Amino acid sequence: MSAADTSATEPAAEPTAAERIRSVLSRAGSLTLTTDGYRCDLVGLHTVDERGRLRIRLPADSPLAARAVCAPRGTLAVLLEFTDIAPAAVRDRVRARVTLSGWLTPDAASGCGAGAGAADDEGGAGAPDLRLDAVRATLETADGTVAVGLDQLVLAAPDPLAADEAAMLTHLADAHEDVVAQLTRLADPRLLHSVIRVRPLALDRYGVTLRYEYARGHRDIRIPFPGPVREPADTGEQVQRLLAAARTCPRRRRASSRR
């Protein structure tokens, strides 16, 4: 991973660490669970509600379900890991890692909120949902690892583009290489020296992040929107405003966004 710079003279607004965690959780389809003497990958078996509370629904014959039910005091210490992968093909696709630690507790309540990776109702037949009572949350990015307060997670919300980011970025990368090239005109022209290709890496309500790839290493550059996006439908207007600004910039060597 590589730290992202901003193309603006003033620091551009970005999602907070708590918002980034909520965004990763909202779209994650899988997680890795580690407990004492046991580690497994769970795909499509967890839900996250609007307050960021996580539940896991397991088949009745799952070894993890048995461990949780039989755990002393009815709680099982666990570590949950989520990996945020860039939707478009780029070098080093891991954008962030989220780690939640806490206790899994059997939860008879079935009213878990819909979310990414929502389990099929039949998938957990005969086994109670397991509720995570988190005690610690961390976000690891190219800038380092930060601990995020649980109260901050409750108050935060996923980025409004989180659910649509993958489709938008993939479309931008595959069908609009010319747009990517034009956006580079809003960044320092020296970044294009010896660049191999430029690819869209991330998209949030505050802007788009481009990855400049070189023979050795890469660099991530944020191109901030003129104003924050409130919903996915507003993204196109903000991109058009960026392109209008790019057309007023001096022409620079065209950046390659070839795969």
XYZ file of C-alpha atoms in Angstrom:
259
model
C 0.000 0.000 0.000
C 1.101 3.554 -0.649
C 0.055 6.720 1.094
C -2.202 9.011 -0.917
C -1.300 12.626 -1.626
C -3.792 15.308 -2.526
C -3.660 17.364 -5.689
C -5.051 20.430 -3.952
C -3.030 23.116 -2.224
C -5.263 22.810 0.850
C -5.778 19.442 2.558
C -8.796 17.766 0.990
C -11.535 16.342 3.168
C -11.459 12.574 3.449
C -13.585 9.965 5.218
C -12.627 9.523 8.861
C -11.060 6.295 10.074
C -14.388 5.325 11.646
C -16.212 5.963 8.366
C -13.638 3.926 6.462
C -14.135 1.009 8.840
C -17.913 1.240 8.467
C -17.520 1.328 4.668
C -15.274 -1.744 4.662
C -17.694 -3.631 6.918
C -20.717 -2.616 4.842
C -19.389 -4.146 1.621
C -17.288 -7.031 2.955
C -18.517 -10.405 1.767
C -16.126 -12.418 3.896
C -13.979 -12.301 7.003
C -11.267 -14.301 8.730
C -12.014 -15.389 12.294
C -9.348 -16.427 14.774
C -9.923 -17.790 18.250
C -7.882 -19.956 20.584
C -6.604 -22.852 18.479
C -9.014 -22.227 15.612
C -8.954 -20.108 12.454
C -11.388 -20.043 9.555
C -12.629 -17.942 6.655
C -16.349 -17.166 6.687
C -18.000 -16.212 3.403
C -21.507 -14.770 3.300
C -22.242 -15.609 6.934
C -22.211 -12.216 8.637
C -24.465 -9.181 8.772
C -23.821 -5.612 9.903
C -26.676 -3.420 11.116
C -27.075 0.343 10.843
C -25.148 0.882 14.092
C -22.222 -1.239 12.945
C -23.074 -4.222 15.142
C -21.943 -7.495 13.633
C -23.616 -10.879 13.843
C -22.559 -14.221 12.431
C -25.019 -16.915 11.411
C -23.572 -20.409 11.203
C -24.820 -23.866 10.221
C -25.849 -25.946 13.234
C -23.000 -28.413 12.635
C -20.323 -25.710 12.507
C -17.351 -26.309 14.854
C -17.368 -22.600 15.621
C -21.002 -22.708 16.726
C -20.182 -25.565 19.085
C -17.191 -23.681 20.477
C -19.282 -20.592 21.124
C -22.116 -22.457 22.819
C -19.726 -24.458 25.008
C -17.374 -21.573 25.840
C -16.884 -20.668 29.514
C -19.396 -18.007 30.614
C -20.993 -18.344 27.189
C -18.571 -15.990 25.427
C -15.756 -16.730 23.005
C -12.791 -14.376 22.535
C -12.237 -13.755 18.812
C -10.323 -11.662 16.322
C -12.109 -10.757 13.081
C -10.166 -9.513 10.060
C -11.564 -7.844 6.943
C -9.512 -7.003 3.842
C -10.500 -4.149 1.533
C -9.492 -4.969 -2.053
C -9.375 -2.439 -4.895
C -12.106 -3.257 -7.457
C -9.988 -2.277 -10.477
C -6.807 -4.109 -11.403
C -3.893 -2.261 -9.812
C -0.551 -3.174 -8.339
C -1.004 -4.185 -4.676
C -4.791 -4.287 -4.516
C -5.041 -4.287 -0.716
C -6.277 -0.826 0.246
C -6.992 -1.396 3.925
C -7.370 -4.001 6.626
C -9.886 -3.797 9.446
C -9.510 -5.779 12.645
C -12.218 -6.192 15.273
C -11.536 -7.979 18.537
C -14.045 -8.875 21.199
C -16.381 -11.591 22.365
C -18.813 -13.748 20.425
C -22.003 -14.419 22.338
C -24.917 -16.624 21.254
C -27.777 -14.301 20.400
C -31.280 -15.671 20.096
C -32.496 -12.443 18.480
C -32.840 -12.870 14.740
C -33.408 -9.233 13.806
C -29.963 -8.564 12.398
C -29.665 -5.756 9.940
C -29.164 -6.368 6.278
C -25.658 -5.838 5.041
C -22.939 -7.127 2.779
C -22.471 -10.842 3.189
C -25.951 -11.277 4.647
C -26.507 -14.905 5.469
C -29.339 -16.945 4.070
C -32.060 -17.553 6.647
C -31.716 -21.279 6.079
C -27.936 -21.169 6.523
C -28.192 -20.812 10.288
C -31.141 -23.123 10.945
C -30.720 -24.807 14.314
C -27.852 -22.582 15.468
C -28.109 -19.259 17.297
C -26.715 -16.118 15.762
C -23.407 -15.091 17.288
C -23.206 -11.436 18.268
C -19.845 -9.680 18.426
C -19.368 -7.521 21.499
C -16.389 -5.555 20.224
C -13.740 -4.181 22.546
C -11.250 -2.869 19.980
C -11.263 -1.790 16.334
C -8.273 -0.893 14.172
C -7.783 0.323 10.617
C -4.554 -0.404 8.753
C -3.757 1.606 5.634
C -0.640 2.826 3.878
C -0.555 5.664 6.398
C -0.248 3.255 9.327
C -2.526 1.573 11.843
C -4.963 3.523 13.990
C -7.289 2.422 16.774
C -10.840 3.721 16.473
C -13.108 4.226 19.455
C -16.205 2.061 19.554
C -18.359 5.124 20.202
C -16.973 6.642 17.001
C -17.976 3.529 15.054
C -21.527 3.715 16.379
C -21.849 7.368 15.362
C -20.188 6.920 11.956
C -21.892 5.727 8.784
C -20.574 4.067 5.635
C -19.606 6.413 2.826
C -22.650 7.049 0.593
C -20.716 5.624 -2.379
C -19.499 2.504 -0.562
C -22.094 0.137 -2.013
C -21.632 1.416 -5.584
C -17.897 2.110 -5.560
C -16.841 -1.205 -7.106
C -19.171 -0.871 -10.098
C -18.276 2.788 -10.626
C -14.520 2.247 -10.451
C -14.622 -0.816 -12.688
C -16.636 1.117 -15.276
C -14.232 4.046 -15.074
C -11.205 1.783 -15.494
C -12.620 -0.346 -18.309
C -14.647 2.140 -20.348
C -13.221 5.591 -19.662
C -9.442 5.527 -19.872
C -9.673 8.965 -21.455
C -11.346 10.325 -18.323
C -8.583 8.906 -16.132
C -5.986 10.546 -18.373
C -7.775 13.894 -18.190
C -7.964 13.729 -14.400
C -4.173 13.496 -14.214
C -4.059 17.069 -15.540
C -5.342 18.169 -12.122
C -2.275 16.738 -10.372
C 1.407 17.660 -10.369
C 2.682 17.052 -13.937
C 5.976 15.742 -12.582
C 4.127 12.639 -11.399
C 3.767 11.545 -15.029
C 7.529 11.287 -15.493
C 8.371 7.598 -16.072
C 4.830 6.540 -15.194
C 3.804 3.163 -16.621
C 0.080 3.538 -16.124
C -2.501 5.382 -14.027
C -5.511 3.528 -12.671
C -8.504 4.517 -10.516
C -7.953 3.136 -7.016
C -10.723 4.467 -4.801
C -13.845 6.600 -4.843
C -15.663 8.266 -1.965
C -17.931 11.261 -1.475
C -14.965 13.616 -1.306
C -13.128 12.567 -4.466
C -11.342 9.957 -6.531
C -7.915 8.459 -5.839
C -5.633 7.556 -8.749
C -2.738 5.131 -8.522
C 0.358 6.117 -10.505
C 2.411 2.994 -11.189
C 6.123 3.124 -11.966
C 8.744 0.497 -12.712
C 9.565 0.595 -9.032
C 6.699 1.334 -6.710
C 3.594 3.434 -7.016
C 2.006 6.585 -5.654
C -1.618 7.367 -4.834
C -3.017 10.815 -5.604
C -6.387 12.134 -4.469
C -8.338 14.328 -6.854
C -10.899 16.080 -4.624
C -14.390 16.824 -5.877
C -15.477 20.485 -5.930
C -18.092 19.498 -3.347
C -19.001 16.345 -1.412
C -21.329 13.810 -3.015
C -24.507 13.099 -1.058
C -25.697 10.111 -3.079
C -24.379 7.964 -5.953
C -26.500 9.790 -8.536
C -24.540 12.992 -7.847
C -21.161 11.458 -8.726
C -21.413 12.095 -12.452
C -21.927 15.823 -11.954
C -18.853 16.084 -9.728
C -16.724 14.169 -12.241
C -17.898 16.469 -15.030
C -16.894 19.484 -12.944
C -13.436 17.964 -12.520
C -13.146 17.376 -16.257
C -14.173 20.964 -16.949
C -11.405 22.127 -14.625
C -8.939 19.744 -16.283
C -9.662 21.237 -19.712
C -8.457 24.611 -18.475
C -5.119 23.145 -17.353
C -2.081 23.086 -19.668
C -1.827 19.899 -21.686
C 0.491 17.319 -20.208
C 1.843 14.039 -21.457
C -1.038 11.623 -21.730
C -1.060 9.105 -18.916
C -1.441 5.473 -19.841
C -4.154 3.547 -18.021
C -3.599 0.307 -19.878
C -3.910 -2.869 -17.852
